[in-house]
GROMACS .gro file of C-alpha atoms in nm:
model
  419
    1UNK     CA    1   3.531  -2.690  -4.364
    2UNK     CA    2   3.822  -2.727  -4.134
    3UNK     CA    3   4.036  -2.492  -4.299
    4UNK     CA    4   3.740  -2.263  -4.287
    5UNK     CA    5   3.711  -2.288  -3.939
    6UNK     CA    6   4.026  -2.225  -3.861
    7UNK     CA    7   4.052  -1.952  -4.056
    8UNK     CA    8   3.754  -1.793  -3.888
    9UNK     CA    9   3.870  -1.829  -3.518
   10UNK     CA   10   4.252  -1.689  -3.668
   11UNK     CA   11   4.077  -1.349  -3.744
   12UNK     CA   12   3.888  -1.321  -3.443
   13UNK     CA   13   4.197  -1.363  -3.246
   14UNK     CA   14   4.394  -1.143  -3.410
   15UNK     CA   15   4.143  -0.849  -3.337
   16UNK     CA   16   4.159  -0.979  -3.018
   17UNK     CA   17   4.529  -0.909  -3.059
   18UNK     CA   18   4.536  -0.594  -3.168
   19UNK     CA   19   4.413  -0.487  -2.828
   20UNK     CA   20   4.784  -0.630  -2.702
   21UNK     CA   21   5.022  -0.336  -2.840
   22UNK     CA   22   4.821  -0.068  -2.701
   23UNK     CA   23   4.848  -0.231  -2.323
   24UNK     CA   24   5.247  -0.308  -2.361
   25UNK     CA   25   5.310  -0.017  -2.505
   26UNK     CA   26   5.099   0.240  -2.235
   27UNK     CA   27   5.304   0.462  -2.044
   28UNK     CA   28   5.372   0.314  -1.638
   29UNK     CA   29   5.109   0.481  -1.381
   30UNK     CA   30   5.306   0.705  -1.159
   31UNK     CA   31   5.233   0.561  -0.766
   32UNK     CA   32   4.988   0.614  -0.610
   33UNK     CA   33   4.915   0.549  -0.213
   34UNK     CA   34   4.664   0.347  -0.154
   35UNK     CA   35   4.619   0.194   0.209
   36UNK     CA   36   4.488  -0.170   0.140
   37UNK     CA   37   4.433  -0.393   0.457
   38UNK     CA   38   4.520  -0.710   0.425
   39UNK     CA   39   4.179  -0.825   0.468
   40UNK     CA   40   4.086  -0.673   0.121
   41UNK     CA   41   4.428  -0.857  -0.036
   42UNK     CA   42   4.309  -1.189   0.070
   43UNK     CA   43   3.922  -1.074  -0.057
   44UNK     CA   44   4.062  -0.987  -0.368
   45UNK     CA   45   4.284  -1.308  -0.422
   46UNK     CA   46   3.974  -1.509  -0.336
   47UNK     CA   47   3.779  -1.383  -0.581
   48UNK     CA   48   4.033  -1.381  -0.841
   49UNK     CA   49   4.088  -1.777  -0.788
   50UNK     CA   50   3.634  -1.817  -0.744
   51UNK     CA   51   3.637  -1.674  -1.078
   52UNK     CA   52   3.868  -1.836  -1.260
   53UNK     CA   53   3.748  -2.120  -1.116
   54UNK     CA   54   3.405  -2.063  -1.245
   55UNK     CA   55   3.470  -2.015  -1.595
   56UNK     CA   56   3.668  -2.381  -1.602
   57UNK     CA   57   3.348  -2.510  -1.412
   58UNK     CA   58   3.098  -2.382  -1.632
   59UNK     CA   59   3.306  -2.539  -1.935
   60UNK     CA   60   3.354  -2.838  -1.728
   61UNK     CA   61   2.956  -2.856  -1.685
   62UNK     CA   62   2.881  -2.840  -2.038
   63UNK     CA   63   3.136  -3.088  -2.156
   64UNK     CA   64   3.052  -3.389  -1.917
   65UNK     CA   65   2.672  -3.334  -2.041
   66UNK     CA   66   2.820  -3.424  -2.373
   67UNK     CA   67   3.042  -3.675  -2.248
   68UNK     CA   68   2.814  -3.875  -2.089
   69UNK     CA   69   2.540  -3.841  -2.306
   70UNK     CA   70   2.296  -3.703  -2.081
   71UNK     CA   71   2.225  -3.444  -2.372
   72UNK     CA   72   2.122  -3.752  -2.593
   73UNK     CA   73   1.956  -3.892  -2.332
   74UNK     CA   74   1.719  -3.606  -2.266
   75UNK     CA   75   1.710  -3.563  -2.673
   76UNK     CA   76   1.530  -3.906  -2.626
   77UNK     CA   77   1.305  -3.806  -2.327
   78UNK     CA   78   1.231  -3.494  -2.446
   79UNK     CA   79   1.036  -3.667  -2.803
   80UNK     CA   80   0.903  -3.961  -2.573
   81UNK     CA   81   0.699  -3.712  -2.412
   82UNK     CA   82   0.584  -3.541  -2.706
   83UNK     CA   83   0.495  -3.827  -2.892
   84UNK     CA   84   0.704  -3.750  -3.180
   85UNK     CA   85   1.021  -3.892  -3.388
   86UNK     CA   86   1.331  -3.697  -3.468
   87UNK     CA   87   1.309  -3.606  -3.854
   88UNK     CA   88   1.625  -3.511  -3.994
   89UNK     CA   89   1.453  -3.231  -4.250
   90UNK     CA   90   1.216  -3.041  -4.093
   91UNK     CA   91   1.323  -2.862  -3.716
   92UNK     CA   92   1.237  -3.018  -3.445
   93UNK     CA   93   0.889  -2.896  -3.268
   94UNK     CA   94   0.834  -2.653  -3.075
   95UNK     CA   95   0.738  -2.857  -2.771
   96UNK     CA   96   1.019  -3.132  -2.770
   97UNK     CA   97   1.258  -2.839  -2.799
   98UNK     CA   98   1.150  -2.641  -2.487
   99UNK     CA   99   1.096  -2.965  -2.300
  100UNK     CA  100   1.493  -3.035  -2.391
  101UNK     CA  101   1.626  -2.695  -2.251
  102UNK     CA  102   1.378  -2.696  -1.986
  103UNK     CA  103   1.544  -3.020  -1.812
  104UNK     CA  104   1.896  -2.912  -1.926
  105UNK     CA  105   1.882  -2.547  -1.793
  106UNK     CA  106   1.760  -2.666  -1.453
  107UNK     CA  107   1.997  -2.956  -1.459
  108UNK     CA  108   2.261  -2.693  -1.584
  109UNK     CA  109   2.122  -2.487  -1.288
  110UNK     CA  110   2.221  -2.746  -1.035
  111UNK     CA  111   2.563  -2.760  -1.181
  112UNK     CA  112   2.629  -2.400  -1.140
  113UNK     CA  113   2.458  -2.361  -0.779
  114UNK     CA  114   2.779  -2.444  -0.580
  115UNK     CA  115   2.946  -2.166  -0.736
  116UNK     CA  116   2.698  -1.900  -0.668
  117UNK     CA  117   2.703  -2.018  -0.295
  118UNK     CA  118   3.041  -2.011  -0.273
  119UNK     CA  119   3.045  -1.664  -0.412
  120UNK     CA  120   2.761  -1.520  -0.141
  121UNK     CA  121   2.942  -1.656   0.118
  122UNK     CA  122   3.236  -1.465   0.059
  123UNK     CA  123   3.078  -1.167   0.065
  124UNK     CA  124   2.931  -1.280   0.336
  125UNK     CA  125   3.287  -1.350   0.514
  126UNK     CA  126   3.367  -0.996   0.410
  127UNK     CA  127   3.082  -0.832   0.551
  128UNK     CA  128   2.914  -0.739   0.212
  129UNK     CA  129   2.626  -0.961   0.145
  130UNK     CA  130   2.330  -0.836   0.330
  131UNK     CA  131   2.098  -1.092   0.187
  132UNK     CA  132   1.946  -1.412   0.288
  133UNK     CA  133   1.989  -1.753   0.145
  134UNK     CA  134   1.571  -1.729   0.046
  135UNK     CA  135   1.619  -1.450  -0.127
  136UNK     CA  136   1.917  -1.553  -0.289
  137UNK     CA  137   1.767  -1.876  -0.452
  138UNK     CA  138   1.449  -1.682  -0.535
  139UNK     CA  139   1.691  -1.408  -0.745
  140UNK     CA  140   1.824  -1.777  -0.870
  141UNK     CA  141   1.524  -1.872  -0.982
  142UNK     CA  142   1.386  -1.549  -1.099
  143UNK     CA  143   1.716  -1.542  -1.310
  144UNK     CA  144   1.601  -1.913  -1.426
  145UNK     CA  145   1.255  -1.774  -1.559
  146UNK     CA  146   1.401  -1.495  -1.763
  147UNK     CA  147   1.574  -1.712  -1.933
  148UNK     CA  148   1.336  -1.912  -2.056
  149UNK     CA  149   1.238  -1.640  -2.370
  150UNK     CA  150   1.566  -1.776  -2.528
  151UNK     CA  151   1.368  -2.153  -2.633
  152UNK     CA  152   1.207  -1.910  -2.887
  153UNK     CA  153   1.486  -1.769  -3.005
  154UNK     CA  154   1.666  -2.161  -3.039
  155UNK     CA  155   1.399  -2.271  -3.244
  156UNK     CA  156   1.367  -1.949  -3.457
  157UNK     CA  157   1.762  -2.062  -3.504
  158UNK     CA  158   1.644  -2.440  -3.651
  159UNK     CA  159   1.418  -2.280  -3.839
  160UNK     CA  160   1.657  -2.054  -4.014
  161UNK     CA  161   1.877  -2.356  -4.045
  162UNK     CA  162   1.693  -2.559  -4.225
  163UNK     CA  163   1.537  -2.308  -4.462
  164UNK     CA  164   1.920  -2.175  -4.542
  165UNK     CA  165   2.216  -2.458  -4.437
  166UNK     CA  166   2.476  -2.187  -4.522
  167UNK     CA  167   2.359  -1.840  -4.410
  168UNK     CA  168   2.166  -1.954  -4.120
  169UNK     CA  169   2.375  -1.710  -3.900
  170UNK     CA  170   2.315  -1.397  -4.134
  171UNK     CA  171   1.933  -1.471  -4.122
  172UNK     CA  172   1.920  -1.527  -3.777
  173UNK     CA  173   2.184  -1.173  -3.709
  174UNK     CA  174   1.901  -1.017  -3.905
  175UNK     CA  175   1.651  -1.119  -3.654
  176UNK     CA  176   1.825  -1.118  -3.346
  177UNK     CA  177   1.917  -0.715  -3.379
  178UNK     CA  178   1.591  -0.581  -3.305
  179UNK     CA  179   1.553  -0.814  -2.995
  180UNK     CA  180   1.914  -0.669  -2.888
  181UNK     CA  181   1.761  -0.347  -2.936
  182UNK     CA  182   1.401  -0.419  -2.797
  183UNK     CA  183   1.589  -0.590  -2.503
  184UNK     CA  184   1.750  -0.272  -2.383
  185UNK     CA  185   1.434  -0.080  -2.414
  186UNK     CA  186   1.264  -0.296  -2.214
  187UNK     CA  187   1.491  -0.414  -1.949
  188UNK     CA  188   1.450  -0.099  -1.711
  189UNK     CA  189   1.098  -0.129  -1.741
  190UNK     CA  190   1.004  -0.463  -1.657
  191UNK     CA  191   1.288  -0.687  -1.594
  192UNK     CA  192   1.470  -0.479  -1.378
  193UNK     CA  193   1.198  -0.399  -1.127
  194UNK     CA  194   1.150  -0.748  -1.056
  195UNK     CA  195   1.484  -0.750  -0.856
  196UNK     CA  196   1.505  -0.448  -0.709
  197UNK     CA  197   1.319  -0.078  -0.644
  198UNK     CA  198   1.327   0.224  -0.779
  199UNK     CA  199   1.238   0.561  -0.681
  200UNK     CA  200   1.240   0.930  -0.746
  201UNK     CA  201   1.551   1.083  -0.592
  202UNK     CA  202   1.383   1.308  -0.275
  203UNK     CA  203   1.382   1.668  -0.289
  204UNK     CA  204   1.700   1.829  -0.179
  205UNK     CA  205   2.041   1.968  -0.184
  206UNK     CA  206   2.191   1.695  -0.351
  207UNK     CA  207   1.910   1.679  -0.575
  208UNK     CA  208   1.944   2.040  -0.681
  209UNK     CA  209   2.279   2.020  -0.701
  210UNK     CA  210   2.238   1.724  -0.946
  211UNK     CA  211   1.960   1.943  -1.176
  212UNK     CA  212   2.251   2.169  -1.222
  213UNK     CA  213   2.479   1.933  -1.340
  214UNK     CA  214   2.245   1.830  -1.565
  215UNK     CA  215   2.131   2.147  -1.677
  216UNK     CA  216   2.508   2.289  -1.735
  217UNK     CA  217   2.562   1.965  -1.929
  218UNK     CA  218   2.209   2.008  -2.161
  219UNK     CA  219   2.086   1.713  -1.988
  220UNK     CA  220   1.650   1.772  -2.017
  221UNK     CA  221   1.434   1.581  -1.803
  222UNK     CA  222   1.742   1.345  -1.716
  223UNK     CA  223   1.541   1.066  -1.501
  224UNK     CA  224   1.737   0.974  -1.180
  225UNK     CA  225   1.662   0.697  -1.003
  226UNK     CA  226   1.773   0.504  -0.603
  227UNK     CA  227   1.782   0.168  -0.595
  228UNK     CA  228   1.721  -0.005  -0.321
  229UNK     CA  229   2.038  -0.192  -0.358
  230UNK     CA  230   2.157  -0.227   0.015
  231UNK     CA  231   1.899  -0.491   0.026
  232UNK     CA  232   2.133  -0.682  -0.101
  233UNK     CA  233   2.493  -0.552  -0.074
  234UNK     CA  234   2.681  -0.314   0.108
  235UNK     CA  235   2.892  -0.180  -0.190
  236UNK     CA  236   2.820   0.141  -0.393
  237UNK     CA  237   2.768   0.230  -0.729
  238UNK     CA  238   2.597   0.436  -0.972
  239UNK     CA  239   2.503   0.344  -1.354
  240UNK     CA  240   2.271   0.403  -1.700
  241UNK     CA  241   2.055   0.164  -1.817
  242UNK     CA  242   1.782   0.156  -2.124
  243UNK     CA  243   1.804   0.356  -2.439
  244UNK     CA  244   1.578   0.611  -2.625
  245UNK     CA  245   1.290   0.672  -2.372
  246UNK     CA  246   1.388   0.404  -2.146
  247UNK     CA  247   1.716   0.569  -2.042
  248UNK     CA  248   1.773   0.686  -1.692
  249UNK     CA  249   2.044   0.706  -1.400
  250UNK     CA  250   2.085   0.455  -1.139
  251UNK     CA  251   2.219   0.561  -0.773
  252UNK     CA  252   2.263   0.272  -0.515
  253UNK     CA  253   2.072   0.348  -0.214
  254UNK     CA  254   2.405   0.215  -0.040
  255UNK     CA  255   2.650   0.489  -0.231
  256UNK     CA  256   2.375   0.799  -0.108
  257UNK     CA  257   2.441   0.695   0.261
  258UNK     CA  258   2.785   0.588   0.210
  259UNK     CA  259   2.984   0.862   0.021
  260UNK     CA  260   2.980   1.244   0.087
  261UNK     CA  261   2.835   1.525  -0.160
  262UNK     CA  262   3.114   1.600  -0.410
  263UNK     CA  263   3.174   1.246  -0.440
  264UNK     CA  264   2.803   1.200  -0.500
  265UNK     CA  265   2.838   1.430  -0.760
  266UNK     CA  266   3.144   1.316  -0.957
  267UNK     CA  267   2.986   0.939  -0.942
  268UNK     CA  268   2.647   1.121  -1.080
  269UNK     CA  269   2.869   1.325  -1.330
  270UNK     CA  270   3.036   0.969  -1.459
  271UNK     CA  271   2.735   0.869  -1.559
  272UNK     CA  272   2.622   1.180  -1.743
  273UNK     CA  273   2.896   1.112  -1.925
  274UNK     CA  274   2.754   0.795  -2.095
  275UNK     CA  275   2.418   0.951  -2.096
  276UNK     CA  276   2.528   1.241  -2.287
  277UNK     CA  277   2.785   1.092  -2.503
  278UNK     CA  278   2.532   0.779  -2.571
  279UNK     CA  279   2.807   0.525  -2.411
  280UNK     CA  280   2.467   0.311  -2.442
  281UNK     CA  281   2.427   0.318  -2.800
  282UNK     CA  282   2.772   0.251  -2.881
  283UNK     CA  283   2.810  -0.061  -2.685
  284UNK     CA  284   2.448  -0.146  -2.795
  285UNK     CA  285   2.546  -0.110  -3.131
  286UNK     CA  286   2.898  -0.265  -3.091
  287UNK     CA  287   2.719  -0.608  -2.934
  288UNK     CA  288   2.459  -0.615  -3.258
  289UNK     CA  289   2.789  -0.558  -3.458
  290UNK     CA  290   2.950  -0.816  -3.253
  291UNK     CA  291   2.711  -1.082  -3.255
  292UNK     CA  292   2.718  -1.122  -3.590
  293UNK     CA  293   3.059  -1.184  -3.634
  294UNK     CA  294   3.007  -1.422  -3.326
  295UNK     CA  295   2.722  -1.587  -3.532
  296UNK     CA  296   2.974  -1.620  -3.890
  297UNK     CA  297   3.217  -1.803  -3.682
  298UNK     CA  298   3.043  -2.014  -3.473
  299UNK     CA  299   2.911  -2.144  -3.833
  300UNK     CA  300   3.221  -2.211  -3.905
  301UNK     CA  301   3.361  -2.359  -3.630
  302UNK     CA  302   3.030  -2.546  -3.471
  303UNK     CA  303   3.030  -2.826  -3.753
  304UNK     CA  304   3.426  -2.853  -3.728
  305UNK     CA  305   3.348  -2.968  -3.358
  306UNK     CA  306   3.070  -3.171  -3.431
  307UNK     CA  307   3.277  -3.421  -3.692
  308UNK     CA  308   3.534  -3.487  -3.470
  309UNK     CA  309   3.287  -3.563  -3.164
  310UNK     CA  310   2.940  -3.602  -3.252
  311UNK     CA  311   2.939  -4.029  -3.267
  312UNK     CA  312   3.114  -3.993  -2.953
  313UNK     CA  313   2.863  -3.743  -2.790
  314UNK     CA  314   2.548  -3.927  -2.976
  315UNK     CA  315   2.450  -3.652  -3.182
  316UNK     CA  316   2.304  -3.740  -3.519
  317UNK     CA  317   2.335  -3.391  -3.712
  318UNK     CA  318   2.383  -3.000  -3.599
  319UNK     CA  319   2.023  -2.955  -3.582
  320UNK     CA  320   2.000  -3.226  -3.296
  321UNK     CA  321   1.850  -3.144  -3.013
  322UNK     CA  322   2.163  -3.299  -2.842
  323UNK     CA  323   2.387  -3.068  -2.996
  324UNK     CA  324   2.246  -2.762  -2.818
  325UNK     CA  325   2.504  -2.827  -2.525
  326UNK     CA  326   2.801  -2.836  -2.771
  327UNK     CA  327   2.643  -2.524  -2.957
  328UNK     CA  328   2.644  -2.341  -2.573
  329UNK     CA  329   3.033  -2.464  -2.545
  330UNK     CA  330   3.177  -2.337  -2.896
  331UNK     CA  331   2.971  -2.019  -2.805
  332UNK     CA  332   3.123  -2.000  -2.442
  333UNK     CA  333   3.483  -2.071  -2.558
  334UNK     CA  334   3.411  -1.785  -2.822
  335UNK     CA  335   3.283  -1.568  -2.597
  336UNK     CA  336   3.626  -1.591  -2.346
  337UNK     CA  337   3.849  -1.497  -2.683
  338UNK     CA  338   3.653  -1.206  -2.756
  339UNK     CA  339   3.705  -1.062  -2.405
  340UNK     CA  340   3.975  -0.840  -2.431
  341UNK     CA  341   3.858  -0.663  -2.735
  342UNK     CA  342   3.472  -0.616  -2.586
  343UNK     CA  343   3.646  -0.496  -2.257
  344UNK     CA  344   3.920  -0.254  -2.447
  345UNK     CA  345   3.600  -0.063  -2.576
  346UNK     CA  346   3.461  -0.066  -2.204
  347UNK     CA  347   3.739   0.094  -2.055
  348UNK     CA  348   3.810   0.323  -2.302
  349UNK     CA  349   3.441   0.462  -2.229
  350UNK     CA  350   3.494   0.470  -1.906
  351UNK     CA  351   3.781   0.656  -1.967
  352UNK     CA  352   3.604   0.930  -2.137
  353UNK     CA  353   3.315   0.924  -1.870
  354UNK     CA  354   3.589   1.006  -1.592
  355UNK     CA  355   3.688   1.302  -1.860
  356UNK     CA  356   3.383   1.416  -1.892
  357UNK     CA  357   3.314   1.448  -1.491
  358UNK     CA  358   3.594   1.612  -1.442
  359UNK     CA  359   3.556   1.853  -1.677
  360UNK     CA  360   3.162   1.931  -1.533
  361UNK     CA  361   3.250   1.931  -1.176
  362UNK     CA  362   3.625   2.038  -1.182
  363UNK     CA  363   3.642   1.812  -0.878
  364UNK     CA  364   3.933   1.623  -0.892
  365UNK     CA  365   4.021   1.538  -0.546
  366UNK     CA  366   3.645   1.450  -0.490
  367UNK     CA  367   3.701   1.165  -0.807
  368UNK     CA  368   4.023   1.074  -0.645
  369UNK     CA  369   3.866   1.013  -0.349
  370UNK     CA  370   3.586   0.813  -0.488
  371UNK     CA  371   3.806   0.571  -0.656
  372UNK     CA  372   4.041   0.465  -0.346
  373UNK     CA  373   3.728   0.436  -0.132
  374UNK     CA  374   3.642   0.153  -0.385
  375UNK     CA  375   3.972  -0.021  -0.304
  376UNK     CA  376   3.994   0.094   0.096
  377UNK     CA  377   3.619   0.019   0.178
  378UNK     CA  378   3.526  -0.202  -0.103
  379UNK     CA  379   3.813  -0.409  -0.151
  380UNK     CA  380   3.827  -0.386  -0.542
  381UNK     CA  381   4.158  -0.444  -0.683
  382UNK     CA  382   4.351  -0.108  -0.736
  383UNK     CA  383   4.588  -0.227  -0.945
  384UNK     CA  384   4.516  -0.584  -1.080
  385UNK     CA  385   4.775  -0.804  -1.275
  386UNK     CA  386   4.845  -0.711  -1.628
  387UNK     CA  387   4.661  -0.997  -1.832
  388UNK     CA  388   4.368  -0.996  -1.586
  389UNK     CA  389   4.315  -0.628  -1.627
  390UNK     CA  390   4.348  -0.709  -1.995
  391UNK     CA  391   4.132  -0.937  -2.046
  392UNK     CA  392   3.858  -0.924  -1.766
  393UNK     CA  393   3.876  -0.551  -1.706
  394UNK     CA  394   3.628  -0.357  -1.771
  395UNK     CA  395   3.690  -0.029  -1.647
  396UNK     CA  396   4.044   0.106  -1.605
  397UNK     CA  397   4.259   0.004  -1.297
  398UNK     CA  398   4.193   0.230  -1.013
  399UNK     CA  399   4.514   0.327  -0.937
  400UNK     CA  400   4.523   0.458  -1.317
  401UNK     CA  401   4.176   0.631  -1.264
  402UNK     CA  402   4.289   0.776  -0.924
  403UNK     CA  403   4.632   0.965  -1.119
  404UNK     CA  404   4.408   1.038  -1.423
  405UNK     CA  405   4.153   1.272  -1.187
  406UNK     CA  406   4.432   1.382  -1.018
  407UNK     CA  407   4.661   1.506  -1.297
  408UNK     CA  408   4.349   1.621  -1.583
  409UNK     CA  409   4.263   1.986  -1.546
  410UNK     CA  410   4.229   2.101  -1.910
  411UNK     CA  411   4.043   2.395  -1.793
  412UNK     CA  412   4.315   2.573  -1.678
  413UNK     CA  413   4.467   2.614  -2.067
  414UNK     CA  414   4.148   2.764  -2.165
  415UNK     CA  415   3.947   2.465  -2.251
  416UNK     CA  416   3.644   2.580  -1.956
  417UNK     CA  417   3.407   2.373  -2.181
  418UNK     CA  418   3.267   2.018  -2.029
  419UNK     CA  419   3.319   1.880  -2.377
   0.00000   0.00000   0.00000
């Protein structure tokens, strides 16, 4: 089982690797001036240390619930309540199981709270947040609700378990892709209005000007959406959500009054890149694809952790309640190797969506633009170091993004087409 396990987390890091040659081997970024207050350098240092921070805390979290057997403990309170006695064949009931990650999400909850205050007030500090503390902890707790749908999907897990020991992951990859799929459907329709508003962008030049981007790109009935984002924050963005009927384009309220036209455009032009080269989809696809290769190791790796701590945790078998915690861990720690790779296929569509702007709009110096007003007014990193930009980046570096739109015209060698 060991060897098994090792084996396993061996291949998934050497995908991970192959990701490695293709960054050391890239050609240098010529310069590029960017004029970066020192205000944004300490900003961006900040939040480099907050967020490397956070991912040791959340690990932290998790382990000291094992170590201290609080995840036994509420094992224990959890069946006390429901009247019932652990049996070691049959999965545990429905009720004792959402009692159990009930009290360990909230307590979970706690243990992550100090981070997310930490991170509001330095946006606060920085003059981004615009939101209170209410509305923060009711987006904490909204966040808290939502996640509650996933004690169904745990138990449909035991269930699987115990009806196949040794393909447990395949059954339950079988079930969990249309939820991936329904999840994305859904999401713009009803999750997403919960947190924010959406409307119709209003009648206008920029509107018409965006129907003929669309239309020169074959994009029919393209919905396009403003969110009421400066609620919240002052930074801008644009994005797609949803797929099949559910699919639109997002425009932050905050990027409409913030940015001129062209630059407008070019954002709005990004994104009708995805939309029409179903960037959705892929990565849609790519996370059913890569959860369940997640799923095949973390069956092989899951029990590996289990013999060497379980006695010491108090955890009687894998399908013990009080195993969930260490389940979450493996599953955390798997999800930090596969970084790189899941982010390599971000940027590289990314990539293709600055491409495929340019070559709708032919406005180069407008994209240029764009980008170092993310680094000048929103402080974002224009060139961030090597491995972080690696791993954790998911879009190109924007000094790299700023030389692309500068340098890219292929429609002055004859290729005029926006493909």
């Amino acid at each position: 089982m060991r060897q098994a396990a090792r084996t396993a987390c061996i291949a998934l890091l050497g995908l991970v690797l192959l990701a490695v040659p293709i960054v050391l081997l890239a050609a240098p970024t010529p310069a590029v001036a960017f004029h970066i207050p020192q205000r944004a350098i300490t900003y961006q240092r900040l939040g480099y240390a907050l967020g490397f921070f956070g991912i040791f805390w959340h690990g932290l979290g998790l382990w000291l619930i094992l170590h201290f057997g609080i995840a036994a403990q509420l094992r224990c309170w959890a069946y006390r309540l429901t009247t019932r006695q652990p049996h070691s064949e049959k999965p545990p009931p429905l009720r004792a199981l959402a009692l159990f990650y009930v009290a360990f999400s909230l307590l979970f909850l706690l243990w992550q709270m100090p981070l997310g205050v930490a991170g509001l007030l330095l946006e606060k500090q920085f003059g981004f947040a615009r939101e209170g503390w209410g509305r923060w902890l009711e987006d904490t707790a909204l966040s808290w609700v939502l996640s509650l749908p996933l004690i169904l999907v745990l138990w449909l897990g035991y269930v699987v378990y115990f009806r196949s020991p040794q393909r447990w992951w395949l059954w339950l990859w079988a079930a969990l892709t249309p939820l991936i799929l329904f999840n994305n459907v859904i999401q713009p329709i009803f999750i997403a209005p919960l947190f924010n508003r959406y409307r119709p962008l209003p009648p206008g030049p920029l509107r018409q000007a965006i129907e003929n981007l669309a239309a020169k790109a074959h994009i029919r009935h393209a919905v396009i959406l403003v969110e009421n984002t400066s609620r919240r924050t002052t930074h801008v963005n644009a994005y797609v959500t949803g797929i099949g009927p559910t699919t639109r384009i997002v425009i932050d309220d905050t990027a409409l009054k913030t940015l001129p036209p062209d630059q407008l455009l070019v954002m709005v032009a990004h994104e009708m890149g995805h939309y029409v080269e179903k960037h959705v989809w892929i990565i849609t696809l790519s996370n059913i694809l890569g959860a369940g290769v997640l799923l095949w190791v973390l069956s092989k790796a899951f029990p590996t952790l289990l013999q060497r701590f379980a006695r010491k945790w108090g955890i009687e078998s894998p399908a013990d309640l009080a195993a969930l915690p260490a389940l979450f861990l493996c599953l955390y720690v798997l999800l930090q190797i596969q970084m790189p790779l899941a982010n390599l296929e971000s940027r590289y569509l990314e990539h293709r969506a600055d491409a495929f702007a340019l070559r709708l709009t032919h406005l180069n110096q407008a994209m240029a633009q764009l980008f170092i007003g993310f680094a000048e007014r929103d402080y974002e990193d224009p060139n961030p170091p090597a491995l972080i930009q690696w791993w954790y980046g998911t879009h190109p570096s924007l000094r790299s993004r700023v030389q692309f739109a500068l340098s890219y015209h292929p429609w002055r060698h004859g290729a005029a087409r926006y493909r």
